[in-house]
Coordinates of C-alpha atoms in Angstrom, one line a residue:
Chain A
X13 CA -3.0 -0.9 -19.2
X14 CA -4.6 1.5 -17.2
X15 CA -8.0 3.5 -17.0
X16 CA -6.9 6.5 -18.8
X17 CA -9.5 8.0 -18.2
X18 CA -13.1 8.4 -17.6
X19 CA -16.2 10.1 -17.0
X20 CA -20.1 9.0 -15.9
X21 CA -23.2 11.3 -15.8
X22 CA -25.6 9.1 -13.3
X23 CA -29.2 10.3 -14.5
X24 CA -30.9 7.9 -11.6
X25 CA -28.8 9.3 -8.7
X26 CA -28.7 12.8 -10.7
X27 CA -24.9 12.5 -9.7
X28 CA -22.6 14.0 -12.0
X29 CA -17.9 13.4 -12.7
X30 CA -16.6 15.1 -15.1
X31 CA -13.2 13.7 -16.8
X32 CA -10.9 12.2 -14.2
X33 CA -7.5 11.1 -15.5
X34 CA -5.8 8.0 -13.5
X35 CA -2.5 7.4 -13.3
X36 CA -1.2 4.1 -12.3
X37 CA -1.5 4.9 -8.9
X38 CA -4.2 7.0 -7.3
X39 CA -5.5 6.9 -3.8
X40 CA -8.7 9.4 -3.8
X41 CA -8.6 11.9 -0.5
X42 CA -11.7 14.3 0.4
X43 CA -14.4 15.3 3.0
X44 CA -17.0 12.3 3.5
X45 CA -20.0 12.5 1.1
X46 CA -16.9 14.1 -1.3
X47 CA -18.4 11.2 -3.9
X48 CA -14.9 8.9 -3.5
X49 CA -17.2 6.0 -3.1
X50 CA -18.8 7.2 -6.4
X51 CA -16.2 7.0 -8.3
X52 CA -15.0 3.5 -7.4
X53 CA -18.7 2.1 -8.4
X54 CA -19.4 3.7 -11.8
X55 CA -16.4 2.0 -12.4
X56 CA -17.9 -1.0 -10.9
X57 CA -21.1 0.1 -13.1
X58 CA -19.5 0.2 -16.6
X59 CA -17.5 -2.2 -15.6
X60 CA -20.6 -4.6 -15.4
X61 CA -22.2 -2.5 -18.0
X62 CA -19.4 -4.0 -20.2
X63 CA -19.4 -7.7 -19.0
X64 CA -23.2 -8.5 -19.4
X65 CA -22.3 -10.6 -15.4
X66 CA -25.1 -13.1 -14.3
X67 CA -27.7 -10.7 -12.8
X68 CA -26.9 -7.2 -12.7
X69 CA -28.8 -4.5 -13.8
X70 CA -27.2 -2.5 -16.4
X71 CA -26.0 1.3 -16.1
X72 CA -29.7 3.0 -15.1
X73 CA -30.0 6.3 -17.1
X74 CA -26.4 6.5 -16.8
X75 CA -23.7 7.9 -19.6
X76 CA -20.3 7.7 -19.5
X77 CA -17.3 8.1 -21.4
X78 CA -13.9 5.7 -20.6
X79 CA -10.4 5.6 -22.1
X80 CA -8.7 2.4 -21.6
X81 CA -5.0 1.7 -22.4
X82 CA -4.4 -2.0 -23.5
X83 CA -1.9 -4.2 -25.5
X84 CA -3.4 -3.4 -28.3
X85 CA -3.9 0.2 -28.6
X86 CA -6.3 3.2 -26.8
X87 CA -9.8 1.6 -26.2
X88 CA -12.6 4.6 -26.2
X89 CA -16.7 3.1 -24.8
X90 CA -19.3 5.6 -25.3
X91 CA -22.6 4.5 -24.0
X92 CA -25.8 6.0 -23.2
X93 CA -28.6 4.0 -21.3
X94 CA -32.7 5.3 -20.7
X95 CA -33.7 5.5 -17.5
X96 CA -36.5 3.3 -16.1
X97 CA -38.4 4.2 -13.2
X98 CA -38.4 -0.1 -12.8
X99 CA -34.9 -1.0 -12.6
X100 CA -33.6 2.8 -10.6
X101 CA -36.4 0.7 -7.7
X102 CA -34.9 -2.8 -7.5
X103 CA -31.8 -0.7 -8.0
X104 CA -31.7 0.7 -4.7
X105 CA -34.8 -1.7 -3.1
X106 CA -33.9 -4.7 -1.4
X107 CA -33.5 -7.0 -4.3
X108 CA -29.9 -6.1 -6.0
X109 CA -30.1 -8.3 -9.4
X110 CA -32.7 -8.2 -12.0
X111 CA -34.8 -11.2 -11.3
X112 CA -37.9 -9.4 -10.5
X113 CA -37.7 -6.5 -14.1
X114 CA -39.9 -8.0 -16.8
X115 CA -37.6 -7.3 -20.3
X116 CA -39.7 -4.1 -20.2
X117 CA -38.3 -2.9 -17.6
X118 CA -35.1 -3.3 -18.5
X119 CA -33.1 -0.1 -19.4
X120 CA -32.7 -0.2 -22.8
X121 CA -28.4 1.4 -24.4
X122 CA -29.6 4.2 -26.6
X123 CA -26.3 5.2 -28.2
X124 CA -22.8 3.8 -28.4
X125 CA -19.5 4.4 -29.7
X126 CA -16.4 2.5 -29.8
X127 CA -13.4 3.0 -30.4
X128 CA -9.6 2.2 -31.5
X129 CA -7.0 4.3 -30.7
X130 CA -9.0 7.2 -32.3
X131 CA -10.6 6.0 -34.9
X132 CA -14.8 4.7 -34.7
X133 CA -14.8 0.3 -35.2
X134 CA -18.4 0.1 -33.2
X135 CA -21.2 2.1 -33.0
X136 CA -25.3 1.9 -32.1
X137 CA -27.5 4.3 -33.5
X138 CA -31.1 5.9 -31.4
X139 CA -33.2 3.5 -33.7
X140 CA -30.9 0.0 -31.5
X141 CA -28.8 -0.5 -35.2
X142 CA -25.6 -1.3 -34.4
X143 CA -22.5 -1.3 -37.1
X144 CA -19.5 -3.6 -36.6
X145 CA -16.6 -1.6 -38.7
X146 CA -19.4 0.2 -41.1
X147 CA -21.0 -3.3 -41.6
X148 CA -24.3 -3.7 -40.0
X149 CA -24.9 -6.6 -37.5
X150 CA -27.4 -8.5 -37.5
X151 CA -30.6 -7.0 -34.8
X152 CA -29.3 -7.5 -31.1
X153 CA -30.4 -7.0 -27.8
X154 CA -30.9 -3.7 -27.0
X155 CA -30.3 -4.0 -23.6
X156 CA -26.8 -5.4 -23.6
X157 CA -23.7 -3.3 -24.4
X158 CA -22.0 -3.9 -27.5
X159 CA -18.8 -4.3 -26.0
X160 CA -20.6 -8.1 -24.2
X161 CA -22.5 -9.0 -27.3
X162 CA -19.3 -8.5 -29.7
X163 CA -16.9 -9.7 -27.0
X164 CA -16.0 -12.4 -28.9
X165 CA -15.0 -10.0 -32.6
X166 CA -11.8 -10.0 -32.1
X167 CA -11.7 -5.8 -32.3
X168 CA -13.6 -6.0 -29.7
X169 CA -11.8 -7.9 -27.4
X170 CA -9.2 -6.6 -26.2
X171 CA -12.2 -3.9 -24.5
X172 CA -14.0 -6.3 -23.1
X173 CA -11.6 -8.4 -21.2
X174 CA -9.6 -5.1 -19.9
X175 CA -12.6 -4.0 -18.2
X176 CA -13.4 -8.1 -16.7
X177 CA -9.8 -7.2 -15.0
X178 CA -11.5 -4.7 -12.7
X179 CA -12.2 -6.1 -9.7
X180 CA -13.4 -4.3 -6.2
X181 CA -11.1 -5.9 -3.5
X182 CA -13.0 -8.5 -1.9
X183 CA -11.3 -7.2 1.4
X184 CA -13.4 -4.6 1.0
X185 CA -15.8 -6.0 3.9
X186 CA -13.5 -7.8 6.3
X187 CA -16.7 -8.9 7.8
X188 CA -17.3 -10.4 3.9
X189 CA -14.6 -12.0 4.1
X190 CA -14.4 -13.6 6.9
X191 CA -17.7 -16.2 5.3
X192 CA -14.6 -16.9 3.9
X193 CA -13.2 -18.7 6.4
X194 CA -14.8 -21.7 6.4
X195 CA -15.6 -23.9 3.5
X196 CA -19.3 -25.3 4.8
X197 CA -18.7 -29.7 4.0
X198 CA -21.7 -29.5 2.1
X199 CA -20.3 -26.4 0.0
X200 CA -17.2 -27.4 -0.9
X201 CA -16.2 -31.2 0.9
X202 CA -12.3 -31.8 0.7
X203 CA -12.8 -34.9 -1.8
X204 CA -13.5 -31.6 -4.0
X205 CA -11.3 -29.2 -2.7
X206 CA -8.7 -32.2 -3.8
X207 CA -11.0 -32.4 -7.2
X208 CA -9.7 -28.9 -8.0
X209 CA -6.9 -28.6 -7.2
X210 CA -6.2 -31.3 -9.1
X211 CA -7.0 -28.7 -12.1
X212 CA -4.9 -25.9 -10.9
X213 CA -1.2 -27.3 -11.1
X214 CA -0.3 -23.9 -13.5
X215 CA 1.0 -20.7 -11.7
X216 CA -0.5 -18.9 -14.8
X217 CA -4.0 -20.5 -13.9
X218 CA -4.0 -18.4 -10.4
X219 CA -6.3 -15.6 -12.0
X220 CA -8.7 -17.8 -12.1
X221 CA -9.4 -18.8 -8.9
X222 CA -10.4 -15.2 -8.2
X223 CA -14.2 -15.6 -5.8
X224 CA -13.4 -19.3 -4.5
X225 CA -12.9 -18.9 -0.6
X226 CA -10.3 -17.8 0.5
X227 CA -9.5 -21.0 2.7
X228 CA -9.7 -23.1 -1.0
X229 CA -6.9 -20.5 -2.3
X230 CA -4.5 -21.1 0.6
X231 CA -5.2 -24.8 0.4
X232 CA -4.7 -24.7 -3.4
X233 CA -1.7 -22.6 -2.7
X234 CA -0.2 -24.1 0.2
X235 CA -0.5 -27.6 -1.4
X236 CA 0.7 -27.0 -6.0
X237 CA 2.8 -24.1 -5.0
X238 CA 4.5 -23.8 -1.4
X239 CA 7.1 -21.3 -3.1
X240 CA 4.5 -18.9 -3.7
X241 CA 2.9 -19.4 -0.6
X242 CA 6.3 -19.3 1.4
X243 CA 6.4 -15.3 0.1
X244 CA 3.4 -15.1 1.4
X245 CA 3.7 -16.0 4.7
X246 CA 7.3 -13.7 5.0
X247 CA 5.5 -10.9 4.2
X248 CA 3.3 -11.6 6.6
X249 CA 5.0 -12.4 9.2
X250 CA 6.3 -8.6 8.6
X251 CA 4.0 -7.4 9.1
X252 CA 3.1 -9.4 12.4
X253 CA 6.3 -10.6 13.9
X254 CA 4.7 -12.6 16.2
X255 CA 3.3 -14.9 13.4
X256 CA 5.5 -17.4 12.7
X257 CA 3.1 -19.9 10.1
X258 CA -0.4 -19.8 8.7
X259 CA -1.3 -23.1 7.6
X260 CA -4.4 -24.3 5.4
X261 CA -5.4 -28.4 7.0
X262 CA -8.0 -30.5 8.0
X263 CA -9.8 -29.5 10.9
X264 CA -8.9 -33.0 13.0
X265 CA -4.9 -32.3 12.0
X266 CA -5.6 -28.4 13.6
X267 CA -6.9 -28.3 16.9
X268 CA -5.7 -29.8 20.2
X269 CA -8.4 -31.6 20.8
X270 CA -10.3 -34.6 19.0
X271 CA -13.5 -33.9 17.4
X272 CA -16.2 -36.8 17.4
X273 CA -15.9 -37.9 13.3
X274 CA -19.6 -38.0 12.9
X275 CA -20.0 -33.7 13.6
X276 CA -20.2 -31.2 10.5
X277 CA -16.6 -30.1 11.5
X278 CA -15.3 -33.1 10.6
X279 CA -13.1 -33.4 7.3
X280 CA -13.4 -29.6 7.0
X281 CA -10.4 -27.4 5.8
X282 CA -10.2 -24.8 8.6
X283 CA -7.2 -22.1 8.1
X284 CA -4.5 -21.6 11.6
X285 CA -2.4 -19.2 12.6
X286 CA 0.8 -20.4 14.7
X287 CA 2.2 -17.1 17.2
X288 CA 5.3 -17.4 18.9
X289 CA 4.3 -18.3 23.0
X290 CA 1.3 -19.8 21.5
X291 CA 1.6 -24.0 21.2
X292 CA -2.1 -24.6 19.5
X293 CA -2.7 -23.0 16.2
X294 CA -5.2 -20.3 16.3
X295 CA -8.2 -21.3 14.4
X296 CA -10.1 -19.3 11.5
X297 CA -13.0 -17.1 13.2
X298 CA -10.3 -16.8 16.5
X299 CA -8.0 -14.8 14.5
X300 CA -7.9 -10.4 14.6
X301 CA -10.2 -8.8 12.0
X302 CA -7.0 -6.5 11.0
X303 CA -4.9 -9.8 10.8
X304 CA -7.6 -12.2 8.3
X305 CA -8.5 -8.4 6.5
X306 CA -4.2 -8.0 5.7
X307 CA -4.3 -12.0 4.8
X308 CA -6.7 -11.7 2.4
X309 CA -5.6 -8.8 0.9
X310 CA -2.1 -10.5 0.2
X311 CA -4.2 -13.6 -0.6
X312 CA -6.1 -11.7 -3.3
X313 CA -3.2 -9.5 -5.3
X314 CA -1.2 -12.5 -5.2
X315 CA -3.7 -14.0 -7.7
X316 CA -4.7 -11.3 -9.0
X317 CA -3.6 -11.2 -13.4
X318 CA -0.4 -8.7 -14.3
X319 CA -2.4 -5.4 -15.5
X320 CA -5.8 -5.5 -13.5
X321 CA -7.0 -2.4 -12.2
X322 CA -7.7 -2.8 -8.3
X323 CA -10.8 -1.1 -6.3
X324 CA -10.2 -0.6 -2.5
X325 CA -13.1 1.0 -1.1
X326 CA -11.8 3.1 2.9
X327 CA -9.1 1.0 2.8
X328 CA -7.9 1.6 5.9
X329 CA -11.5 -0.6 7.8
X330 CA -10.6 -3.0 9.4
X331 CA -7.2 -2.9 9.3
X332 CA -5.2 -1.6 12.7
X333 CA -2.5 0.8 13.1
X334 CA 0.2 -2.1 12.6
X335 CA -0.3 -3.2 10.0
X336 CA -1.9 -0.4 7.9
X337 CA 1.7 1.5 6.8
X338 CA 3.1 -2.3 5.6
X339 CA -0.6 -3.1 3.7
X340 CA -0.5 0.7 1.8
X341 CA 3.1 -0.7 1.4
X342 CA 2.4 -4.3 -0.3
X343 CA 0.2 -1.9 -2.6
X344 CA 2.7 0.3 -3.4
X345 CA 5.3 -2.7 -4.7
X346 CA 2.8 -4.6 -6.8
X347 CA 3.6 -2.1 -9.8
X348 CA 2.5 -3.6 -13.1
X349 CA -1.9 -3.5 -12.0
X350 CA -3.4 -0.2 -11.5
X351 CA -5.0 0.3 -8.0
X352 CA -7.5 3.0 -6.9
X353 CA -8.3 3.4 -3.9
X354 CA -10.0 5.8 -0.9
X355 CA -9.1 7.1 2.2
X356 CA -9.6 9.3 5.1
X357 CA -7.2 7.6 7.6
X358 CA -3.1 9.8 8.0
X359 CA -1.5 6.1 8.3
X360 CA -2.0 5.4 4.9
X361 CA -2.4 9.4 3.4
X362 CA 1.1 9.6 4.9
X363 CA 2.5 6.7 3.5
X364 CA 1.6 7.7 0.1
X365 CA 3.0 10.0 -1.7
X366 CA 1.6 13.1 -2.8
X367 CA 2.0 12.6 -6.3
X368 CA -0.4 10.2 -5.6
X369 CA -3.3 11.9 -4.5
X370 CA -6.6 13.2 -5.9
X371 CA -8.6 15.2 -4.4
X372 CA -12.4 14.9 -5.2
X373 CA -14.5 18.0 -4.8
X374 CA -18.4 17.9 -4.7
X375 CA -20.4 21.4 -6.5
X376 CA -23.9 20.7 -5.9
X377 CA -24.2 16.7 -8.1
X378 CA -21.3 17.7 -9.9
X379 CA -17.7 15.9 -9.2
X380 CA -14.6 16.8 -9.9
X381 CA -11.1 15.6 -9.2
X382 CA -7.8 17.4 -9.0
X383 CA -4.2 16.6 -8.6
X384 CA -3.3 17.7 -6.2
X385 CA 0.3 18.4 -6.8
X386 CA -0.6 20.2 -9.0
X387 CA -2.6 23.1 -7.1
X388 CA -0.6 26.3 -5.8
X389 CA -1.1 26.3 -2.9
X390 CA -0.2 22.8 -1.9
X391 CA 3.3 23.0 -0.5
X392 CA 5.5 19.8 -1.3
X393 CA 8.9 20.4 0.2
X394 CA 7.0 21.8 3.8
X395 CA 8.4 20.0 6.7
X396 CA 4.6 19.4 8.1
X397 CA 3.3 16.2 7.3
X398 CA 1.8 14.8 4.3
X399 CA -1.9 14.5 6.0
X400 CA -2.1 17.6 7.5
X401 CA -0.8 19.9 4.6
X402 CA -3.4 17.6 2.8
X403 CA -6.3 18.8 4.4
X404 CA -5.3 22.0 5.0
X405 CA -5.7 22.8 1.7
X406 CA -8.2 24.9 1.5
X407 CA -9.6 23.5 -1.7
X408 CA -9.9 20.0 1.2
X409 CA -11.8 22.1 3.0
X410 CA -14.3 23.1 1.1
X411 CA -14.3 20.3 -1.5
X412 CA -18.0 20.5 -0.9
X413 CA -19.9 23.1 -1.5
Chain B
X3 CA 26.1 14.1 29.6
X4 CA 22.5 14.3 28.9
X5 CA 21.2 13.7 25.5
X6 CA 17.6 13.8 23.1
X7 CA 16.6 12.2 20.6
X8 CA 13.9 12.9 18.0
X9 CA 13.5 10.0 15.1
X10 CA 10.9 9.7 12.4
X11 CA 10.1 6.9 11.2
X12 CA 8.1 3.1 11.6
X13 CA 10.0 0.4 14.7
X14 CA 13.7 0.9 12.3
X15 CA 14.3 3.9 13.5
X16 CA 13.8 4.0 17.4
X17 CA 15.6 0.2 17.4
X18 CA 19.1 0.8 15.0
X19 CA 19.4 4.8 17.1
X20 CA 19.1 2.4 21.1
X21 CA 21.6 0.2 19.4
X22 CA 23.7 2.4 17.5
X23 CA 24.2 4.5 20.9
X24 CA 25.1 1.7 23.2
X25 CA 27.6 1.1 20.9
X26 CA 28.6 4.8 20.9
X27 CA 27.9 5.8 24.2
X28 CA 28.2 3.2 26.5
X29 CA 27.5 4.9 29.4
X30 CA 24.6 6.5 28.6
X31 CA 21.4 5.5 30.0
X32 CA 17.3 5.6 28.8
X33 CA 15.1 7.7 31.1
X34 CA 11.4 6.4 30.3
X35 CA 10.4 9.3 32.5
X36 CA 11.6 13.0 32.2
X37 CA 11.9 13.2 35.9
X38 CA 14.4 10.6 36.0
X39 CA 17.0 12.4 33.7
X40 CA 20.1 13.9 35.9
X41 CA 23.1 12.4 34.3
X42 CA 24.3 10.5 31.2
X43 CA 21.0 9.9 30.6
X44 CA 19.0 10.3 26.8
X45 CA 15.5 10.3 26.3
X46 CA 14.8 8.8 22.4
X47 CA 11.2 9.2 20.6
X48 CA 9.5 8.2 17.6
X49 CA 7.1 9.6 15.3
X50 CA 5.7 7.6 13.8
X51 CA 2.1 7.5 11.3
X52 CA -0.6 10.4 12.0
X53 CA 1.4 12.3 14.1
X54 CA 2.0 15.3 13.4
X55 CA 6.4 16.0 13.1
X56 CA 5.9 19.9 14.0
X57 CA 4.0 19.0 16.7
X58 CA 6.7 16.7 17.6
X59 CA 9.6 18.9 17.2
X60 CA 8.0 21.9 19.1
X61 CA 6.6 19.6 22.1
X62 CA 10.6 17.8 22.7
X63 CA 11.4 21.6 22.6
X64 CA 8.6 22.3 25.2
X65 CA 10.0 19.4 27.3
X66 CA 13.7 20.3 26.9
X67 CA 13.3 23.2 27.3
X68 CA 11.2 22.9 30.7
X69 CA 13.9 20.7 31.7
X70 CA 16.5 22.2 31.7
X71 CA 14.9 24.9 34.1
X72 CA 13.9 22.8 36.4
X73 CA 17.5 21.1 36.8
X74 CA 18.9 24.8 37.3
X75 CA 17.2 24.2 39.9
X76 CA 16.9 20.6 41.1
X77 CA 20.7 20.1 40.9
X78 CA 20.4 17.8 37.9
X79 CA 22.0 18.3 34.6
X80 CA 20.5 19.5 31.1
X81 CA 20.1 18.3 27.7
X82 CA 23.4 18.7 25.6
X83 CA 21.8 17.7 22.2
X84 CA 18.5 16.9 20.4
X85 CA 19.4 14.6 17.3
X86 CA 16.1 15.2 15.3
X87 CA 16.3 12.6 12.4
X88 CA 14.4 12.6 10.0
X89 CA 13.9 10.9 6.0
X90 CA 14.7 13.4 2.8
X91 CA 12.3 11.2 1.1
X92 CA 11.0 12.6 -2.1
X93 CA 12.3 16.5 -0.6
X94 CA 16.2 17.5 -1.7
X95 CA 18.1 17.0 0.8
X96 CA 19.3 20.7 1.8
X97 CA 16.4 22.2 2.0
X98 CA 15.1 19.4 4.5
X99 CA 18.1 19.9 6.6
X100 CA 18.2 24.1 6.4
X101 CA 13.9 23.6 7.6
X102 CA 15.3 21.8 10.2
X103 CA 17.8 23.5 11.8
X104 CA 16.3 26.4 10.9
X105 CA 12.8 25.3 12.5
X106 CA 16.0 24.0 16.0
X107 CA 17.9 27.9 15.9
X108 CA 17.6 29.4 19.1
X109 CA 14.7 27.2 21.0
X110 CA 16.3 25.0 22.9
X111 CA 19.1 27.3 24.0
X112 CA 22.1 26.0 25.9
X113 CA 20.4 22.6 24.2
X114 CA 22.6 22.0 20.9
X115 CA 20.6 20.9 18.1
X116 CA 21.4 18.6 15.0
X117 CA 19.3 18.2 12.3
X118 CA 20.0 14.4 10.6
X119 CA 18.3 14.2 7.5
X120 CA 18.3 10.6 6.3
X121 CA 19.2 10.5 2.2
X122 CA 16.6 9.4 1.1
X123 CA 15.6 6.8 4.1
X124 CA 18.0 4.9 7.2
X125 CA 17.6 2.1 4.4
X126 CA 20.7 4.0 2.8
X127 CA 22.8 4.0 4.9
X128 CA 23.0 0.8 5.3
X129 CA 23.4 -0.1 1.9
X130 CA 26.9 1.6 2.2
X131 CA 28.7 -1.5 4.2
X132 CA 30.7 -3.2 1.0
X133 CA 31.3 -6.4 3.3
X134 CA 27.8 -6.8 2.4
X135 CA 27.1 -7.4 -1.4
X136 CA 28.8 -10.3 -2.5
X137 CA 30.5 -9.8 -6.2
X138 CA 28.1 -12.7 -7.4
X139 CA 24.6 -12.3 -5.8
X140 CA 22.8 -15.2 -6.6
X141 CA 19.2 -13.3 -6.3
X142 CA 18.7 -12.3 -9.6
X143 CA 16.2 -9.4 -8.3
X144 CA 20.2 -7.8 -6.2
X145 CA 22.0 -9.8 -10.3
X146 CA 19.8 -6.9 -11.9
X147 CA 19.6 -4.2 -9.6
X148 CA 24.0 -4.6 -9.3
X149 CA 23.6 -3.9 -12.4
X150 CA 21.4 -1.0 -12.2
X151 CA 23.2 0.9 -9.5
X152 CA 26.5 -1.3 -8.1
X153 CA 25.8 0.9 -4.0
X154 CA 29.7 -0.8 -3.2
X155 CA 30.8 1.2 -5.7
X156 CA 29.0 4.0 -5.9
X157 CA 28.0 6.2 -3.0
X158 CA 24.0 5.1 -2.2
X159 CA 22.6 8.7 -2.0
X160 CA 23.1 8.9 -4.9
X161 CA 21.3 5.3 -6.9
X162 CA 18.1 6.9 -8.1
X163 CA 14.8 4.6 -8.2
X164 CA 14.4 1.0 -10.1
X165 CA 11.8 1.2 -12.9
X166 CA 8.8 -0.5 -11.9
X167 CA 8.9 1.0 -7.9
X168 CA 6.5 3.9 -7.5
X169 CA 8.4 5.1 -4.2
X170 CA 12.9 5.3 -4.2
X171 CA 12.7 4.3 0.0
X172 CA 11.3 1.2 -0.9
X173 CA 13.9 0.2 -3.9
X174 CA 16.0 0.7 -1.2
X175 CA 14.4 -1.4 1.2
X176 CA 14.1 -3.8 -0.9
X177 CA 17.9 -3.8 -1.9
X178 CA 18.7 -3.9 0.9
X179 CA 16.6 -7.1 1.9
X180 CA 17.6 -9.0 -1.0
X181 CA 21.2 -7.4 -0.2
X182 CA 21.9 -8.8 3.3
X183 CA 19.7 -12.0 2.9
X184 CA 22.3 -13.5 0.1
X185 CA 25.0 -13.1 3.6
X186 CA 22.0 -15.0 5.2
X187 CA 21.0 -12.3 7.3
X188 CA 16.7 -11.2 7.4
X189 CA 16.0 -7.5 7.4
X190 CA 12.9 -5.4 7.9
X191 CA 11.2 -2.8 9.5
X192 CA 10.1 -4.4 12.1
X193 CA 13.7 -6.9 12.5
X194 CA 16.4 -4.7 11.4
X195 CA 18.9 -7.3 13.4
X196 CA 20.9 -6.9 11.3
X197 CA 21.7 -3.7 11.1
X198 CA 22.0 -3.1 15.0
X199 CA 25.1 -4.7 14.9
X200 CA 27.9 -2.9 16.1
X201 CA 30.8 -3.9 13.6
X202 CA 27.6 -2.5 11.5
X203 CA 27.7 0.3 12.8
X204 CA 32.3 0.3 11.8
X205 CA 31.6 -0.9 8.5
X206 CA 28.9 2.3 7.4
X207 CA 31.7 5.1 9.3
X208 CA 34.3 2.9 7.3
X209 CA 32.6 3.7 4.5
X210 CA 32.0 7.7 5.0
X211 CA 36.1 8.0 5.9
X212 CA 37.2 5.7 2.9
X213 CA 34.9 7.0 0.3
X214 CA 33.5 10.5 1.3
X215 CA 30.2 8.2 0.4
X216 CA 26.9 8.5 2.7
X217 CA 27.4 12.4 3.5
X218 CA 23.8 12.4 5.0
X219 CA 25.7 9.0 7.8
X220 CA 28.8 11.4 8.7
X221 CA 26.8 14.0 9.5
X222 CA 26.0 12.2 12.1
X223 CA 29.7 10.3 13.0
X224 CA 31.0 14.1 13.2
X225 CA 29.3 15.5 16.0
X226 CA 28.8 11.3 17.9
X227 CA 32.6 12.2 17.3
X228 CA 32.5 16.4 18.4
X229 CA 30.8 14.2 22.0
X230 CA 33.7 12.2 22.7
X231 CA 31.7 8.7 20.9
X232 CA 33.2 5.9 20.3
X233 CA 33.0 5.6 16.7

């Protein structure tokens, strides 16, 4: 159930993305500044607008069309949001949320249409009148989208649920990931972790663990789903052949020396890995960034619902050349999800078949995405490596004009 | 006799070729430094990741030519054969073979060059060991895949990509892993121990000889035999 296509115009940033058609796996390639990351941010913006994350700003000054395929049919959502100068300031300022904004500062949805299989099911006109299957609804907030406002309507719900499954990878910034290594006792003490663990006894519930600290996810998998944990360990050991085991346990059990009972470490969960030739557990913050990020990717992919749309910006960040191809393979293997990745790295580009490449080009503020395989100058049979072929394309070298 | 191998792949190809060379040409010794190449040595490099294969092939050719020139002056033996071993991946096998042969032709005289192109990847060759396929596999995946295409009956090189896999080579790899796991053998790109074994190599040779399957592997067998290798 993928995103089929989307386009977006962002008045605040003065940026326009022409309609891009997506496959089940997409590697966005192109020069720095061509707009790859902005494409992912646009999708995040659309997701936020449709699902109304708490404290989030609506898509200020944006106008988009997105077409998605769900089990219930093909949905297309068109929306136009007004520009709010105050919101624009806060959006680009230090305050990421809408907390400091007055209600009157918020941008409003000026126009919306939602189609199912080509038939209009919801509309909102410039006077704020919303119609569901032709029938006018009571007056609803114009700062929220029809998809979020009517998310309980069976007709609209599939679109809402689809947008909820657009997931920006937590591993995008491994330093942030590192913060998830320890569970602070005051946030989730072990007894609390045990309480949460008791709730998650069914594999179907795993996607709901998203957003939980890595450590807690690991603990629940280890204790409740040993078969899943075993599979993850196998995959991890394939990538890092020196790693023989990983485990989430109480710090007292993982350290080679005793700690005083009254320290803040006492009773805290910690992640440890075992390596060949090293007798003690290597704990949390001492695990290398690349090893940690790989682990975050593995856990994340395992716990995402099937049919997720996974966005990963600069896939290679924090990953060493010893694990990049293997992590790329793991992504390719998750065929139940749609992926939209960006990368500059030869190790990634060489390991993802060219038929999944999308070249991002920019002329002024207008961004166009091209299928590399469809470019007449792209030689699919050349002996040169994929990366060399890509970077030698005129369209690649002149991607920004 | 001195041999030069350029193999493309992560770590599998390097490990497997080294083991197989030791089985087939037991008197050959690997030379890590070009200056150590005298008689009965081989050099083996793996092309991996971000480097370009054409660039690597050209560098190998330069090194061979340089060595051959110096060898004449220093009383050493030249390189007799160059093997460039790479994957066809998703390019038609004959096209890839022709390309590599054309590239190598006349460039390294008196060294003879050979294009060995795995069709589609080296794991496709390993699928050719019929002794590894159980009649009634326990693994659900393997049962399904065996129904889709039984590599112990049909030529592994003709096996298409199973629906749901994004890359054919990935499917061949996963099929191999499952097939070997049924025999309590672990296989990974980094640790391909099971297939490094001499008996495994013999089983593949047998498959080629008795059925004519895995032709791309057969090319290697033919050349190695012509060099009086124990194969």
